[in-house]
Amino acid sequence: LAKTTQPISMDSYEGQEVNITCSHNNIATNDYITWYQQFPSQGPRFIIQGYKTKVTNEVASLFIPADRKSSTLSLPRVSLSDTAVYYCLVGGSARQLTFGSGTQLTVLP
Amino acid sequence: DAGITQSPRHKVTETGTPVTLRCHQTENHRYMYWYRQDPGHGLRLIHYSYGVKDTDKGEVSDGYSVSRSKTEDFLLTLESATSSQTSVYFCAISESSQMNTEAFFGQGTRLTVV
C-alpha cells in the first residue's frame, strides 16, 4: 500500500484558493489518487480522483505531476462551508481504501 | 445521496455485552465496508464484504465479526464490547473493488461502551 503524507492542518480565508499537497512516494503503477472530504458528524464524501496530469470537476482540481509521487488538491475560492477534513487516498483497489489522519482545513472569515 | 442507512445512530452499552450494528443499502452495490473512526487515527477498516457470505478482515478486525446474508445488509457484531471499542462506526459501499470507483459512506453510528 502506498503510504500518504499530508499536512495535519491548514488555515485559509474566505475567497482564497487553497492547495493541499499529498506525498505518495511509493505509488504503484495501477494506483489511483482519490480525495475525500469529511464534515463533522458525517461520513466522508468523494471529491475528485485522478491517475495522472490534471483533473477538474465542479468542486475542485487535482494536479498530478509526471512522476506521480505527489498530488495537489486545489479548492478555488473557498467559503466557510469548505471547513472540513480532507483525505488523500492512494491505491489500486477499493479493498485497500485506507484513510490517514487527513488535513483539517479551517476557513476563516 | 446514496441509499445507505446505518442503525442505530447512537448507542450506549455496557462492557461485556454483545452489540450489533446494521448497515442497509438500496444501491445493490457488491462491496460493503465497516470502518471505525477515532481521534487522531482517521478511518480504519474493520471488515469488508465482496459479496453475499464473502467477507474479509481489515486492519483492525480483532474483537469484531461481520455477516452478510443479503446483498443489502452488512452487520457488524461486537461479541463482547470493551471500552476500547467506543468509537464512531461508518459503513461504506462501492460498486466494484477498483480504486477508480467512488465509495459512498453512511452517516455513522456513535457507540459508547461504559
CSV table of C-alpha atoms in Angstrom, one decimal:
chain,number,residue,atom,x,y,z
A,1,LEU,CA,0.0,0.0,0.0
A,2,ALA,CA,1.3,3.4,-0.9
A,3,LYS,CA,1.7,5.5,2.3
A,4,THR,CA,0.5,9.1,2.1
A,5,THR,CA,1.7,12.1,3.9
A,6,GLN,CA,-0.3,15.3,4.1
A,7,PRO,CA,-0.3,18.4,6.4
A,8,ILE,CA,-2.2,17.9,9.6
A,9,SER,CA,-3.9,21.3,9.3
A,10,MET,CA,-4.3,24.4,7.2
A,11,ASP,CA,-6.0,27.7,7.6
A,12,SER,CA,-7.3,29.9,4.9
A,13,TYR,CA,-9.6,32.9,4.4
A,14,GLU,CA,-12.8,33.1,2.5
A,15,GLY,CA,-12.3,33.7,-1.2
A,16,GLN,CA,-8.8,32.3,-1.4
A,17,GLU,CA,-7.6,29.4,-3.4
A,18,VAL,CA,-6.4,26.5,-1.2
A,19,ASN,CA,-3.9,23.9,-2.3
A,20,ILE,CA,-3.4,20.8,-0.2
A,21,THR,CA,-0.5,18.6,-1.2
A,22,CYS,CA,-0.2,14.9,-0.6
A,23,SER,CA,3.0,12.9,-0.9
A,24,HIS,CA,2.9,9.3,-2.0
A,25,ASN,CA,6.5,8.3,-2.9
A,26,ASN,CA,5.8,4.6,-3.4
A,27,ILE,CA,2.7,4.8,-5.5
A,28,ALA,CA,2.3,1.8,-7.8
A,29,THR,CA,1.6,1.8,-11.5
A,30,ASN,CA,-2.0,0.8,-11.1
A,31,ASP,CA,-2.8,3.1,-8.2
A,32,TYR,CA,-5.3,5.9,-8.5
A,33,ILE,CA,-5.3,9.0,-6.3
A,34,THR,CA,-8.6,9.9,-4.6
A,35,TRP,CA,-9.6,12.7,-2.3
A,36,TYR,CA,-12.4,12.7,0.1
A,37,GLN,CA,-14.0,15.4,2.3
A,38,GLN,CA,-15.5,14.9,5.7
A,39,PHE,CA,-17.6,17.3,7.7
A,40,PRO,CA,-18.1,16.8,11.5
A,41,SER,CA,-20.6,14.1,12.3
A,42,GLN,CA,-20.8,12.9,8.7
A,43,GLY,CA,-19.2,10.2,6.6
A,44,PRO,CA,-16.5,11.0,4.1
A,45,ARG,CA,-17.6,12.2,0.7
A,46,PHE,CA,-15.8,11.7,-2.6
A,47,ILE,CA,-14.4,14.9,-4.1
A,48,ILE,CA,-12.2,14.0,-7.0
A,49,GLN,CA,-10.0,11.3,-8.4
A,50,GLY,CA,-7.2,11.1,-10.9
A,51,TYR,CA,-4.4,8.9,-12.3
A,52,LYS,CA,-2.1,11.5,-14.0
A,53,THR,CA,-1.9,15.1,-15.2
A,54,LYS,CA,-4.9,17.3,-14.2
A,55,VAL,CA,-8.5,16.6,-13.4
A,56,THR,CA,-11.1,19.2,-12.8
A,57,ASN,CA,-14.7,19.0,-11.7
A,58,GLU,CA,-17.3,21.4,-10.4
A,59,VAL,CA,-15.8,21.3,-6.9
A,60,ALA,CA,-12.0,21.0,-7.2
A,61,SER,CA,-9.0,20.4,-9.3
A,62,LEU,CA,-6.4,17.7,-8.9
A,63,PHE,CA,-2.9,18.2,-10.1
A,64,ILE,CA,-0.6,15.1,-10.5
A,65,PRO,CA,3.0,15.6,-11.8
A,66,ALA,CA,4.5,13.2,-14.2
A,67,ASP,CA,6.3,11.1,-11.6
A,68,ARG,CA,3.0,10.8,-9.6
A,69,LYS,CA,4.9,10.9,-6.3
A,70,SER,CA,2.6,13.7,-5.1
A,71,SER,CA,-0.7,15.3,-5.8
A,72,THR,CA,-2.3,18.6,-5.1
A,73,LEU,CA,-5.9,19.2,-4.4
A,74,SER,CA,-6.9,22.7,-5.3
A,75,LEU,CA,-10.1,24.3,-4.0
A,76,PRO,CA,-10.9,27.6,-5.7
A,77,ARG,CA,-12.3,30.5,-3.7
A,78,VAL,CA,-13.1,28.6,-0.5
A,79,SER,CA,-16.0,29.5,1.7
A,80,LEU,CA,-16.7,28.9,5.4
A,81,SER,CA,-18.6,25.7,4.4
A,82,ASP,CA,-15.4,24.2,3.0
A,83,THR,CA,-14.1,23.8,6.5
A,84,ALA,CA,-13.6,20.1,6.8
A,85,VAL,CA,-11.1,17.3,6.9
A,86,TYR,CA,-9.6,16.3,3.5
A,87,TYR,CA,-8.2,12.8,3.0
A,88,CYS,CA,-5.8,11.7,0.2
A,89,LEU,CA,-6.1,8.1,-0.7
A,90,VAL,CA,-3.8,6.1,-3.0
A,91,GLY,CA,-4.5,2.5,-4.1
A,92,GLY,CA,-5.3,0.1,-6.9
A,93,SER,CA,-8.3,-1.5,-5.2
A,94,ALA,CA,-11.1,-0.2,-3.0
A,95,ARG,CA,-10.3,-3.1,-0.7
A,96,GLN,CA,-7.2,-1.0,0.1
A,97,LEU,CA,-9.3,2.1,0.8
A,98,THR,CA,-7.0,3.3,3.6
A,99,PHE,CA,-7.5,6.7,5.2
A,100,GLY,CA,-4.8,8.5,7.1
A,101,SER,CA,-5.4,11.3,9.5
A,102,GLY,CA,-6.2,13.8,6.8
A,103,THR,CA,-5.8,17.6,6.7
A,104,GLN,CA,-8.1,19.7,8.8
A,105,LEU,CA,-8.9,22.8,6.6
A,106,THR,CA,-10.2,25.8,8.5
A,107,VAL,CA,-11.6,28.6,6.5
A,108,LEU,CA,-11.7,31.9,8.4
A,109,PRO,CA,-14.0,34.9,7.7
B,1,ASP,CA,-27.2,10.7,-1.7
B,2,ALA,CA,-26.5,7.0,-2.0
B,3,GLY,CA,-29.1,4.9,-0.2
B,4,ILE,CA,-27.2,3.8,2.9
B,5,THR,CA,-28.8,3.6,6.3
B,6,GLN,CA,-26.9,2.8,9.5
B,7,SER,CA,-28.7,1.7,12.6
B,8,PRO,CA,-28.7,2.6,15.4
B,9,ARG,CA,-27.2,6.1,15.0
B,10,HIS,CA,-26.3,6.2,18.7
B,11,LYS,CA,-25.9,3.5,21.3
B,12,VAL,CA,-24.6,3.2,24.8
B,13,THR,CA,-23.8,-0.2,26.1
B,14,GLU,CA,-22.1,-1.9,29.0
B,15,THR,CA,-18.8,-3.6,28.9
B,16,GLY,CA,-19.1,-7.3,28.1
B,17,THR,CA,-22.5,-7.1,26.3
B,18,PRO,CA,-22.9,-8.1,22.6
B,19,VAL,CA,-23.7,-5.3,20.1
B,20,THR,CA,-24.8,-5.5,16.5
B,21,LEU,CA,-24.7,-2.6,14.1
B,22,ARG,CA,-26.5,-2.7,10.9
B,23,CYS,CA,-25.8,-1.2,7.5
B,24,HIS,CA,-28.5,-1.3,4.9
B,25,GLN,CA,-28.1,-0.2,1.3
B,26,THR,CA,-30.6,0.2,-1.5
B,27,GLU,CA,-28.0,0.6,-4.3
B,28,ASN,CA,-27.4,-3.1,-4.9
B,29,HIS,CA,-23.6,-2.5,-4.7
B,30,ARG,CA,-21.5,-5.5,-4.3
B,31,TYR,CA,-18.9,-4.2,-1.9
B,32,MET,CA,-19.6,-3.1,1.6
B,33,TYR,CA,-17.2,-1.9,4.3
B,34,TRP,CA,-17.1,-1.2,8.0
B,35,TYR,CA,-14.7,1.5,9.4
B,36,ARG,CA,-14.1,2.9,12.8
B,37,GLN,CA,-13.0,6.5,13.4
B,38,ASP,CA,-11.2,7.6,16.4
B,39,PRO,CA,-9.5,11.0,17.1
B,40,GLY,CA,-6.0,11.1,15.6
B,41,HIS,CA,-6.5,7.8,13.6
B,42,GLY,CA,-8.6,8.8,10.6
B,43,LEU,CA,-10.8,5.9,9.4
B,44,ARG,CA,-9.6,2.4,9.9
B,45,LEU,CA,-11.0,-0.6,8.0
B,46,ILE,CA,-12.5,-3.3,10.2
B,47,HIS,CA,-14.0,-5.8,7.8
B,48,TYR,CA,-15.3,-5.7,4.3
B,49,SER,CA,-17.5,-7.8,2.1
B,50,TYR,CA,-17.2,-8.6,-1.6
B,51,GLY,CA,-20.5,-10.4,-1.9
B,52,VAL,CA,-23.1,-12.3,-0.1
B,53,LYS,CA,-21.4,-14.5,2.5
B,54,ASP,CA,-18.0,-13.3,1.3
B,55,THR,CA,-16.1,-11.2,3.9
B,56,ASP,CA,-12.5,-10.5,4.8
B,57,LYS,CA,-10.6,-8.8,7.6
B,58,GLY,CA,-9.3,-5.2,7.6
B,59,GLU,CA,-6.5,-3.7,9.6
B,60,VAL,CA,-8.4,-3.6,13.0
B,61,SER,CA,-10.6,-6.7,12.9
B,62,ASP,CA,-9.9,-8.1,16.4
B,63,GLY,CA,-13.0,-8.2,18.6
B,64,TYR,CA,-15.3,-7.8,15.6
B,65,SER,CA,-17.2,-10.2,13.4
B,66,VAL,CA,-19.4,-9.5,10.4
B,67,SER,CA,-22.1,-11.2,8.4
B,68,ARG,CA,-23.7,-10.6,5.0
B,69,SER,CA,-26.6,-12.9,4.3
B,70,LYS,CA,-28.2,-10.5,1.8
B,71,THR,CA,-26.8,-8.0,-0.7
B,72,GLU,CA,-28.4,-5.1,1.1
B,73,ASP,CA,-27.4,-5.8,4.7
B,74,PHE,CA,-24.0,-5.9,6.3
B,75,LEU,CA,-23.9,-6.5,10.0
B,76,LEU,CA,-21.0,-5.7,12.4
B,77,THR,CA,-21.0,-7.5,15.7
B,78,LEU,CA,-19.0,-6.8,18.8
B,79,GLU,CA,-19.3,-10.2,20.6
B,80,SER,CA,-18.3,-8.7,24.0
B,81,ALA,CA,-18.0,-4.9,23.9
B,82,THR,CA,-15.0,-3.3,25.5
B,83,SER,CA,-14.3,0.4,26.3
B,84,SER,CA,-11.6,0.5,23.6
B,85,GLN,CA,-14.4,-0.1,21.1
B,86,THR,CA,-16.0,3.2,21.9
B,87,SER,CA,-15.9,4.9,18.5
B,88,VAL,CA,-17.8,6.2,15.6
B,89,TYR,CA,-18.5,3.4,13.1
B,90,PHE,CA,-19.0,4.1,9.4
B,91,CYS,CA,-20.4,1.8,6.7
B,92,ALA,CA,-19.4,2.3,3.1
B,93,ILE,CA,-20.4,0.8,-0.2
B,94,SER,CA,-18.9,0.6,-3.7
B,95,GLU,CA,-20.0,-0.9,-6.9
B,96,SER,CA,-16.6,-2.6,-7.5
B,97,SER,CA,-13.4,-3.0,-5.8
B,98,GLN,CA,-11.5,-0.9,-8.3
B,99,MET,CA,-10.0,2.2,-6.9
B,100,ASN,CA,-11.5,4.4,-9.6
B,101,THR,CA,-14.9,3.5,-8.2
B,102,GLU,CA,-16.4,6.0,-5.8
B,103,ALA,CA,-17.2,4.8,-2.3
B,104,PHE,CA,-20.3,6.1,-0.5
B,105,PHE,CA,-20.5,6.4,3.2
B,106,GLY,CA,-23.3,6.2,5.7
B,107,GLN,CA,-23.9,8.8,8.4
B,108,GLY,CA,-22.2,6.8,11.1
B,109,THR,CA,-23.1,5.2,14.4
B,110,ARG,CA,-21.7,6.6,17.6
B,111,LEU,CA,-21.1,3.7,20.0
B,112,THR,CA,-20.2,4.3,23.7
B,113,VAL,CA,-19.1,1.4,25.8
B,114,VAL,CA,-19.3,2.1,29.5
